[in-house]
mmCIF file of C-alpha atoms in Angstrom:
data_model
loop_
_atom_site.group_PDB
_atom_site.id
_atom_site.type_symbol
_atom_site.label_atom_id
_atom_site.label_comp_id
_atom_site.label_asym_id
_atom_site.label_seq_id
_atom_site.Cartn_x
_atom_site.Cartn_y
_atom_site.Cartn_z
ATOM 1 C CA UNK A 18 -96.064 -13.294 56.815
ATOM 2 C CA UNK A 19 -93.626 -10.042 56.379
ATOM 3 C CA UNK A 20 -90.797 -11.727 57.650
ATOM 4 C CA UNK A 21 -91.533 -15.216 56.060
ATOM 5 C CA UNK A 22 -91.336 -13.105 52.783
ATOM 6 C CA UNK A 23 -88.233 -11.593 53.483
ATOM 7 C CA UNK A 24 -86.682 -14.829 54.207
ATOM 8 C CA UNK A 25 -87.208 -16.458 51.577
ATOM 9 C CA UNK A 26 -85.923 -13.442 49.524
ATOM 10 C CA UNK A 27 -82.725 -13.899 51.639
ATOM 11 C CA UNK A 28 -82.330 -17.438 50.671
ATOM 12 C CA UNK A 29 -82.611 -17.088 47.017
ATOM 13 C CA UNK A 30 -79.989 -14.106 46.887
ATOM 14 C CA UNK A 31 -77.749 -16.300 48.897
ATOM 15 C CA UNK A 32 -78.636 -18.805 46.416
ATOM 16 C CA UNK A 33 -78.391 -16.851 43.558
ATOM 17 C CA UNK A 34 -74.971 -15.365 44.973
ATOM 18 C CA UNK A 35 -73.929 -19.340 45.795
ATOM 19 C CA UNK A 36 -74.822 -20.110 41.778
ATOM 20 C CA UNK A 37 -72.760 -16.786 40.209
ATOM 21 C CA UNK A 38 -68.828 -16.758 39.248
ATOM 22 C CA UNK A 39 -67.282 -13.935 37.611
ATOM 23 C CA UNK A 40 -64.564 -14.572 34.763
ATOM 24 C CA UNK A 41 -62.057 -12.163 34.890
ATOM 25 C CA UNK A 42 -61.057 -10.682 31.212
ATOM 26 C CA UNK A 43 -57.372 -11.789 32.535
ATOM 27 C CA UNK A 44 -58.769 -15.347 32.954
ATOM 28 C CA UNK A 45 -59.595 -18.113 31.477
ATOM 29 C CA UNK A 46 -62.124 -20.812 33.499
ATOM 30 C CA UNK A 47 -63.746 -24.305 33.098
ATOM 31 C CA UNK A 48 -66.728 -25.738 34.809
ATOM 32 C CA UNK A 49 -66.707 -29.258 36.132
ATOM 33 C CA UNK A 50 -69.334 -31.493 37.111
ATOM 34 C CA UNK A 51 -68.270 -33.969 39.692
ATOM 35 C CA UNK A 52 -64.590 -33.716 38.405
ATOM 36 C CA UNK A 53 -65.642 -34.003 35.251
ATOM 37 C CA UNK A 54 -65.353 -30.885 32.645
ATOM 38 C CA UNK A 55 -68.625 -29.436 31.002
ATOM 39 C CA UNK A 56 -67.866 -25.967 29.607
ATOM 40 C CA UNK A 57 -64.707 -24.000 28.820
ATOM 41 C CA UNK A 58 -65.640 -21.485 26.587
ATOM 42 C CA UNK A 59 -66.629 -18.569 28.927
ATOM 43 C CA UNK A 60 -66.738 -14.848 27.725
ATOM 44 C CA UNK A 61 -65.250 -12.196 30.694
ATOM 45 C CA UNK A 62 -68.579 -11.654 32.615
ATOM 46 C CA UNK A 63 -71.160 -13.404 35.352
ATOM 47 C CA UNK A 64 -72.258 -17.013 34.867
ATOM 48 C CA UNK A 65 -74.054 -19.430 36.652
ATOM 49 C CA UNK A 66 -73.307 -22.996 38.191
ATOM 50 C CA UNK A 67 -75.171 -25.396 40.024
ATOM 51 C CA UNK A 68 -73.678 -25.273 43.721
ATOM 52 C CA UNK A 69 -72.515 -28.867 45.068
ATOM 53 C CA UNK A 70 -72.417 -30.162 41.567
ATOM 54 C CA UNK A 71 -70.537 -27.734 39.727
ATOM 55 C CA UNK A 72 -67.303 -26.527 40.327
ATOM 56 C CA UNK A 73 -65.349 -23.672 38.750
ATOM 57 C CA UNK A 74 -61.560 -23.370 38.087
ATOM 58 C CA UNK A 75 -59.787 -20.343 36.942
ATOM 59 C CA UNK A 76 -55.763 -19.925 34.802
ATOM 60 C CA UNK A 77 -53.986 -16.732 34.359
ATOM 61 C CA UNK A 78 -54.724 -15.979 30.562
ATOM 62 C CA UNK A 79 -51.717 -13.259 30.474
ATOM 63 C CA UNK A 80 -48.180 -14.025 28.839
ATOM 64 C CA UNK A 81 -46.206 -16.254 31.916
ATOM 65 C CA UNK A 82 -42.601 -16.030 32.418
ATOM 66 C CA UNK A 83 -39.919 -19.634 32.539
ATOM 67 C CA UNK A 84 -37.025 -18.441 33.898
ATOM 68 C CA UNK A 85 -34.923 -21.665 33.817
ATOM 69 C CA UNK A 86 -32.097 -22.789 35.669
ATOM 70 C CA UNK A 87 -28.676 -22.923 33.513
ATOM 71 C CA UNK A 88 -28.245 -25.928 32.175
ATOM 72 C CA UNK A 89 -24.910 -28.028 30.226
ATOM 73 C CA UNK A 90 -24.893 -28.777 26.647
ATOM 74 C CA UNK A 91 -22.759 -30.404 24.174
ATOM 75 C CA UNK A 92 -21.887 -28.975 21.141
ATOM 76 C CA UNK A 93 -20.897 -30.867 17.806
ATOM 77 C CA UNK A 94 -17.437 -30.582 19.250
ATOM 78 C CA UNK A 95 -18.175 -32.421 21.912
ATOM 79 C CA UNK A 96 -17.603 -29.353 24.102
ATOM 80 C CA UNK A 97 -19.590 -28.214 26.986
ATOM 81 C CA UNK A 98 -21.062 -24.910 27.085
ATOM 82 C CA UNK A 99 -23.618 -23.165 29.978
ATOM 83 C CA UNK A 100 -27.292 -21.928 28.865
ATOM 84 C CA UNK A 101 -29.477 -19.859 30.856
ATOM 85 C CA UNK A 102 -32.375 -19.174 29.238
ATOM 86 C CA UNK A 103 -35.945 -18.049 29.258
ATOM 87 C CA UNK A 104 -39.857 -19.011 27.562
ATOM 88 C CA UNK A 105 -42.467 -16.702 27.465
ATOM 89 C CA UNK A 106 -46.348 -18.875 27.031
ATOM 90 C CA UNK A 107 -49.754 -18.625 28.129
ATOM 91 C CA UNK A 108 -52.583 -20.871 28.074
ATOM 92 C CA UNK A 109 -54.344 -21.428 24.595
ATOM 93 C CA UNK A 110 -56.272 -24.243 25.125
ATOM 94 C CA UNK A 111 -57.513 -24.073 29.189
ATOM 95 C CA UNK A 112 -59.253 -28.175 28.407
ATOM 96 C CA UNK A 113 -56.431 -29.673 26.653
ATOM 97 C CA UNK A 114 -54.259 -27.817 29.578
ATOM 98 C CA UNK A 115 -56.381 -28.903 32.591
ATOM 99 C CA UNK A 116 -56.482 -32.488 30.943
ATOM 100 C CA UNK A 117 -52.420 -32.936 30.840
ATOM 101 C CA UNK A 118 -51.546 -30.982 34.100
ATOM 102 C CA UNK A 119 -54.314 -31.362 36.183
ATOM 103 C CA UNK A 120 -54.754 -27.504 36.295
ATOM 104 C CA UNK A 121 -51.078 -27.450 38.280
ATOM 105 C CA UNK A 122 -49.181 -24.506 37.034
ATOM 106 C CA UNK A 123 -46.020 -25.800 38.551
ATOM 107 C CA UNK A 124 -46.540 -28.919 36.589
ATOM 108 C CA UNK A 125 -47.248 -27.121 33.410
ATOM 109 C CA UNK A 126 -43.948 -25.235 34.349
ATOM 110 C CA UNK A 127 -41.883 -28.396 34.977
ATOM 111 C CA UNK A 128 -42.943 -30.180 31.378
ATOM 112 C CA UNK A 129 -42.640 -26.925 29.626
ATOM 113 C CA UNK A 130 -38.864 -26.899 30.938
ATOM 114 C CA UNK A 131 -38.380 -30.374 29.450
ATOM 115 C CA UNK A 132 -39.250 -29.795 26.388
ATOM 116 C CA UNK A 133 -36.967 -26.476 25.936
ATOM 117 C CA UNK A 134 -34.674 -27.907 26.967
ATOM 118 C CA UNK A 135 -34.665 -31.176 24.849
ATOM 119 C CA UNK A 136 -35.068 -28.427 21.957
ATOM 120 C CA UNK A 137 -32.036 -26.206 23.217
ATOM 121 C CA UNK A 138 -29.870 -29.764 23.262
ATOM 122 C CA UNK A 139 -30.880 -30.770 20.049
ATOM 123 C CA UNK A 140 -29.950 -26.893 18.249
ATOM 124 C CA UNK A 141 -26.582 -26.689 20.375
ATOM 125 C CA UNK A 142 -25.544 -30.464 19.165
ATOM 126 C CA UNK A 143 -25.778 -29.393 15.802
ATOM 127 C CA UNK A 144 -23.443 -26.318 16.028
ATOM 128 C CA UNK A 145 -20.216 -25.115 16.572
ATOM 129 C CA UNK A 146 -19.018 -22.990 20.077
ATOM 130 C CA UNK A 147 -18.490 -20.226 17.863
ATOM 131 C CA UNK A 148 -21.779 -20.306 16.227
ATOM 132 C CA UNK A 149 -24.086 -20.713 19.425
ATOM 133 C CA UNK A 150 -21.993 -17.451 21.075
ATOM 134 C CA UNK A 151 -21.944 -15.105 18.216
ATOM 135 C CA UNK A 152 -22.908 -16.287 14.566
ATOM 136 C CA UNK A 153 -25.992 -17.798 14.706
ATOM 137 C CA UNK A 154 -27.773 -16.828 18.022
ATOM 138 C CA UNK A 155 -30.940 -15.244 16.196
ATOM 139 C CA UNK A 156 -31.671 -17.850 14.259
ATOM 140 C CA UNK A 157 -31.311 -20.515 17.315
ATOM 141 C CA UNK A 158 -33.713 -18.717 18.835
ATOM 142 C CA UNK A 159 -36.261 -18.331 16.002
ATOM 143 C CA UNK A 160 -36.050 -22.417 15.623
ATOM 144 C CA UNK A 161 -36.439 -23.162 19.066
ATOM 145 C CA UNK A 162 -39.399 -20.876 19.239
ATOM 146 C CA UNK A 163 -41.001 -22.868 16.444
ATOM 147 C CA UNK A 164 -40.308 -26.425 17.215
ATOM 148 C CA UNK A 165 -41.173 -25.869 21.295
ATOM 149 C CA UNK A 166 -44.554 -23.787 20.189
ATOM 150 C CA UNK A 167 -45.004 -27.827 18.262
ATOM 151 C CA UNK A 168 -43.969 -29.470 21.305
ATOM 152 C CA UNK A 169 -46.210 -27.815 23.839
ATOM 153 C CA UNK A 170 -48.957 -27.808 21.807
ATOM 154 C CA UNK A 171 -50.046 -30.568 23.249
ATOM 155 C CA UNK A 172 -49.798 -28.851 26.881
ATOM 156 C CA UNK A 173 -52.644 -26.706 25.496
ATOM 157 C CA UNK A 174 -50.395 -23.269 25.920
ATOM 158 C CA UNK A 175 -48.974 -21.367 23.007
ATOM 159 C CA UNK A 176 -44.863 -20.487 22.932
ATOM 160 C CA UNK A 177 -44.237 -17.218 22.683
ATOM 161 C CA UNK A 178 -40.711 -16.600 22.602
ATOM 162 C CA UNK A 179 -37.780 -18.633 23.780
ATOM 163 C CA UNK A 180 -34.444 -16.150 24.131
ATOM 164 C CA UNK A 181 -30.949 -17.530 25.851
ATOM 165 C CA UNK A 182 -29.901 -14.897 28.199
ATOM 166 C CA UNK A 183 -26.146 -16.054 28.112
ATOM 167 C CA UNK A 184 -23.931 -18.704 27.183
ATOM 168 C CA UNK A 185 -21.088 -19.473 28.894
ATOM 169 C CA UNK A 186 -18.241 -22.365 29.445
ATOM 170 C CA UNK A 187 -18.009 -24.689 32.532
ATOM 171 C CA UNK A 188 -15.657 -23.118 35.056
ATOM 172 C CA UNK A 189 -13.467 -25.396 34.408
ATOM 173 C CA UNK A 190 -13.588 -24.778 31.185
ATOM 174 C CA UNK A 191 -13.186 -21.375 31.072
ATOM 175 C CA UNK A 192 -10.068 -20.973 33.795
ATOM 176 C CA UNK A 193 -8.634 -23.422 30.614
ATOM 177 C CA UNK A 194 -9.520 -21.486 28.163
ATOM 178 C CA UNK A 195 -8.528 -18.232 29.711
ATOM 179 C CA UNK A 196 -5.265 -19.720 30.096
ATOM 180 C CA UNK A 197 -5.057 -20.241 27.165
ATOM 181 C CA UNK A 198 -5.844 -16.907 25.531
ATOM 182 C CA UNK A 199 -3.600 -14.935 28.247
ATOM 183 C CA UNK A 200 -0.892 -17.233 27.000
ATOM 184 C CA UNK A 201 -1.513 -16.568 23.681
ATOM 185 C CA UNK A 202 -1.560 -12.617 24.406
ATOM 186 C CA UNK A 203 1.601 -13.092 26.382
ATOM 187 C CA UNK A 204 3.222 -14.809 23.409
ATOM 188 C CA UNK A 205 1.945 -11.561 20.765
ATOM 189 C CA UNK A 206 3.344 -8.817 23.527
ATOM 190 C CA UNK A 207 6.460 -10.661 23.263
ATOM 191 C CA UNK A 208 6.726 -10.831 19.592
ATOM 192 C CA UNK A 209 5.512 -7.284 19.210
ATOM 193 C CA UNK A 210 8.393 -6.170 21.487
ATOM 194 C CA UNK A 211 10.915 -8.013 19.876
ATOM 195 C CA UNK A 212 9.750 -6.814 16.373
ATOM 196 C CA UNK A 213 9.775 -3.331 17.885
ATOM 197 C CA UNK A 214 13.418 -4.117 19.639
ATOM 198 C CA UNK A 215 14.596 -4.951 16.443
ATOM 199 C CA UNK A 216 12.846 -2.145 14.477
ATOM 200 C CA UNK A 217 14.629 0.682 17.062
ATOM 201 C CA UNK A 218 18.068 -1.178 17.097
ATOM 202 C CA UNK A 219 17.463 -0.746 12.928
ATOM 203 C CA UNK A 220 16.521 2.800 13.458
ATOM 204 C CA UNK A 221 19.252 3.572 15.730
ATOM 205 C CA UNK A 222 22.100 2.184 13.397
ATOM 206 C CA UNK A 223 20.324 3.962 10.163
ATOM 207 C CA UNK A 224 20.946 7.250 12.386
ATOM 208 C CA UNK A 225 24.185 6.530 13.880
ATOM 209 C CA UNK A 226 25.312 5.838 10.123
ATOM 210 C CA UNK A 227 23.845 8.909 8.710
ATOM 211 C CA UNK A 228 25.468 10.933 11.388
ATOM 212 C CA UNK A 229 28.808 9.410 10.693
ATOM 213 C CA UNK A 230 28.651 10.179 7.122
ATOM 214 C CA UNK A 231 27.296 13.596 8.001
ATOM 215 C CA UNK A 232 30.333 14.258 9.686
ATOM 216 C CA UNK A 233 32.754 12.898 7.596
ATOM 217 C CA UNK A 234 31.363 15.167 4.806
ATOM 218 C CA UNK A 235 31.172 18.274 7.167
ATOM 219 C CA UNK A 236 34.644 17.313 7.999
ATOM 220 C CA UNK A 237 35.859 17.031 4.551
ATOM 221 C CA UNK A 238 33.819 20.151 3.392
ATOM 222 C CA UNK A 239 35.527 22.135 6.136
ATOM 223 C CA UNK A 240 38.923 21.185 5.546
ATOM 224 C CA UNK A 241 38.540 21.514 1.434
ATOM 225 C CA UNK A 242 37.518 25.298 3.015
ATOM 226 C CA UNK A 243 40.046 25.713 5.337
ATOM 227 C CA UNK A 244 42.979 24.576 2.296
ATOM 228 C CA UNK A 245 41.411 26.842 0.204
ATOM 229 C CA UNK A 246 41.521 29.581 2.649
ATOM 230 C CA UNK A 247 45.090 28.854 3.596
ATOM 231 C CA UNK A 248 46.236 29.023 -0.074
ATOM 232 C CA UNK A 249 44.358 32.323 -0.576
ATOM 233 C CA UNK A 250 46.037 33.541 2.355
ATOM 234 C CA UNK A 251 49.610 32.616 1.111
ATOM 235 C CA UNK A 252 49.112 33.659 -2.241
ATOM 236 C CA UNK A 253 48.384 37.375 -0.866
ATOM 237 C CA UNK A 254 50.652 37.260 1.877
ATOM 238 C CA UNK A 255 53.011 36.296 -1.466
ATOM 239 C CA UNK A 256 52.146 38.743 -3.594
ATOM 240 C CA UNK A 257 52.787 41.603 -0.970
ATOM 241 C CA UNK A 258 55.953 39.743 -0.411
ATOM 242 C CA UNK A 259 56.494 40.421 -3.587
ATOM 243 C CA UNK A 260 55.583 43.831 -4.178
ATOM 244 C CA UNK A 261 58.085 45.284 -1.160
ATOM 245 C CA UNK A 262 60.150 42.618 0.023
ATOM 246 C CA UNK A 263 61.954 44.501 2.870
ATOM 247 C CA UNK A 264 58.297 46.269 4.472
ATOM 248 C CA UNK A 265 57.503 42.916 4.008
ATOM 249 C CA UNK A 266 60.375 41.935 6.423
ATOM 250 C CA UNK A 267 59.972 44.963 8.379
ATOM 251 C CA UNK A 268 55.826 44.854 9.490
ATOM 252 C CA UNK A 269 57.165 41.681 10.697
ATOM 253 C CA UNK A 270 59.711 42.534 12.854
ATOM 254 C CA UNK A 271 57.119 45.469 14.245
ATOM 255 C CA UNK A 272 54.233 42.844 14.773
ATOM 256 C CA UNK A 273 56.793 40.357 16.404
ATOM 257 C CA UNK A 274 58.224 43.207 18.971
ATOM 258 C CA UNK A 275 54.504 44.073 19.866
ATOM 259 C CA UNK A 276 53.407 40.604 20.692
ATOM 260 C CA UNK A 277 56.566 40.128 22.942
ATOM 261 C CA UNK A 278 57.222 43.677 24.305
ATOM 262 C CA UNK A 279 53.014 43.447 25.494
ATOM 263 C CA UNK A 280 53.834 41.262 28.088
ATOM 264 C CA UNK A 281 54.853 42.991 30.766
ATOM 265 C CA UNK A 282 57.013 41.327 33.594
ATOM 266 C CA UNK A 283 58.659 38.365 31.042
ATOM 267 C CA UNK A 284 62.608 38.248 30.801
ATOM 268 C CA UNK A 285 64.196 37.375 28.257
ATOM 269 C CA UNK A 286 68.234 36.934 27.406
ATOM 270 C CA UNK A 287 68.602 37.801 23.466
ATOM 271 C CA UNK A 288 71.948 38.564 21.731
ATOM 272 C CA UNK A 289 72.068 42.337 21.049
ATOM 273 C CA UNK A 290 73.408 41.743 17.437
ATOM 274 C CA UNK A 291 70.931 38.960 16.869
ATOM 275 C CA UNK A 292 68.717 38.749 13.671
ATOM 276 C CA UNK A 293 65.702 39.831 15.812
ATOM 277 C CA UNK A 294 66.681 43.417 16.765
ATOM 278 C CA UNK A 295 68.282 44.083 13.031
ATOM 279 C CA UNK A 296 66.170 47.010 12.447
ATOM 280 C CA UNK A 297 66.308 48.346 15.936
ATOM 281 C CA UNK A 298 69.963 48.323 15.754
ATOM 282 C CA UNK A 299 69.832 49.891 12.259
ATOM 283 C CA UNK A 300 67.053 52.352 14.126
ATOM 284 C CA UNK A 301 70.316 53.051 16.856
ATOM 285 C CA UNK A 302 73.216 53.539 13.736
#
C-alpha cells in the first residue's frame, strides 16, 4: 500500500513537472494549442500547460543587433555610394511576430533587412554625395529610425535605432575620384611653387636693386669725402707753402732723400749737379 502511495506521488510530480514552464524575465513566450496560439501575455514566473496539447515557445525579449551587409545606393546624382549599416530591435508584439515569421528569427532578420534597406534607398535618392557623408548624416538617421520603426511594425518588433557605420564610393569609383583629387593637388603644388618662384625672383631683384643703389650712394658719399679731404689737404699743404716757401722746398728734399736713401742695396746713376741734390750740394759749398 506504502509503495502504491509513493507511486502515485511520483507520477503526479512528474506530471506536475511535465505541465510547468518557466518564463524567463529576458523572455517573452506564447502557448499554442495544436499549432494554434492561446495565450501570450505571460508575466516572468512558473505557469502551467496541458502536456500533448499545449506547446510553449520562447523569443529573446532583449535589444537584438542587424549588422547588415554593405549595400549600393544611388544618390540624386545618379552616383553610387557604399552603406554599411546597422538596426538595433526587439520583439514588441511576440503574436503579431510569431504570426508573420513563424517564430524564425532568421526570417524576422531577413525582412527586417528589406525594409532598411528600402528606407536607406529612398533617404540616399533624395540627397546629394556631400550631404549623405557629412551634412546631413544625423538627421538621415533620425528619419530612417522613424519610418523603419512604421515599417516593421507590422513584424511585431519595435526599431530602436538605425546608425550607418560608413559610407563609402565603389572602388571604382573611388581610384576615379582619387585621381582626381591627387591631380587637383598636383595642379595647386604647382601653382603655389610658381607663385612662390615668382615671389623670390621679385624679392631677389628688390635686393639686388637696393644693393646697387646702396653702393652707388656709399660710392658717391665716399668720394664727395675723399674730394673734400683732398682739398683740405692742399689748402694746408698751401698755406704752409705759403708761410716759408723755401722749408717748404727743403722738408721735401729731406723726406724725398729718406724714402730713397732707406733702401739699402738700390743703385742709382743721378747727375751730381742735378735739381735733386741742390741742398746737399749747397750743404758741401
Amino acid at each position: 500500500m506504502g509503495k502504491l502511495i509513493v507511486g502515485i506521488v511520483l507520477v503526479a510530480l512528474v506530471a506536475l513537472v511535465s505541465m510547468a514552464f518557466v518564463v524567463d524575465e529576458r523572455e517573452v513566450a506564447i502557448k499554442l494549442r495544436l499549432g494554434e496560439i492561446v495565450e501570450t501575455e505571460y508575466d516572468p514566473g512558473v505557469h502551467f500547460r496541458i502536456p500533448l496539447i499545449n506547446s510553449v515557445i520562447k523569443f529573446d525579449r532583449r535589444i537584438q543587433t542587424l549588422d547588415s551587409r554593405p549595400q549600393e545606393f544611388l544618390t540624386i546624382e545618379k552616383k553610387f555610394v557604399v552603406v554599411d549599416s546597422f538596426v538595433k530591435w526587439r520583439i514588441l508584439q511576440v503574436e503579431k511576430f510569431y504570426r508573420t515569421t513563424r517564430g524564425d528569427m532568421r526570417r524576422a532578420a531577413e525582412l527586417l533587412g528589406e525594409r532598411i534597406n528600402t528606407a536607406l534607398r529612398d533617404e540616399f535618392a533624395k540627397r546629394t554625395i556631400q550631404e549623405v557623408i557629412s551634412g546631413e548624416r544625423a538627421e538621415i538617421m533620425e528619419l530612417l529610425a522613424k519610418s523603419a520603426s512604421e515599417d516593421a511594425s507590422d513584424l511585431g518588433v519595435e526599431i530602436i535605432d538605425v546608425r550607418v557605420k560608413r559610407v563609402d564610393f565603389p572602388p571604382q569609383l573611388s581610384e576615379a575620384i582619387y585621381r582626381r583629387m591627387r591631380t587637383e593637388r598636383e595642379r595647386a603644388a604647382k601653382e603655389l611653387r610658381a607663385q612662390g618662384a615668382e615671389a623670390a625672383e621679385r624679392i631677389r631683384a628688390e635686393a639686388e636693386r637696393e644693393r646697387t643703389e646702396l653702393l652707388a650712394e656709399a660710392y658717391r658719399d665716399a668720394e664727395k669725402i675723399r674730394g673734400e679731404g683732398d682739398a683740405k689737404s692742399a689748402e694746408i699743404y698751401a698755406t704752409a707753402f705759403e708761410q716759408d716757401a723755401e722749408f717748404y722746398a727743403f722738408w721735401r728734399s729731406l723726406s724725398s732723400y729718406r724714402t730713397i736713401f732707406e733702401q739699402g742695396g738700390d743703385v742709382m746713376l743721378l747727375n751730381p749737379e742735378s735739381e735733386f741734390f741742390r741742398y746737399l750740394n749747397q750743404q758741401s759749398q
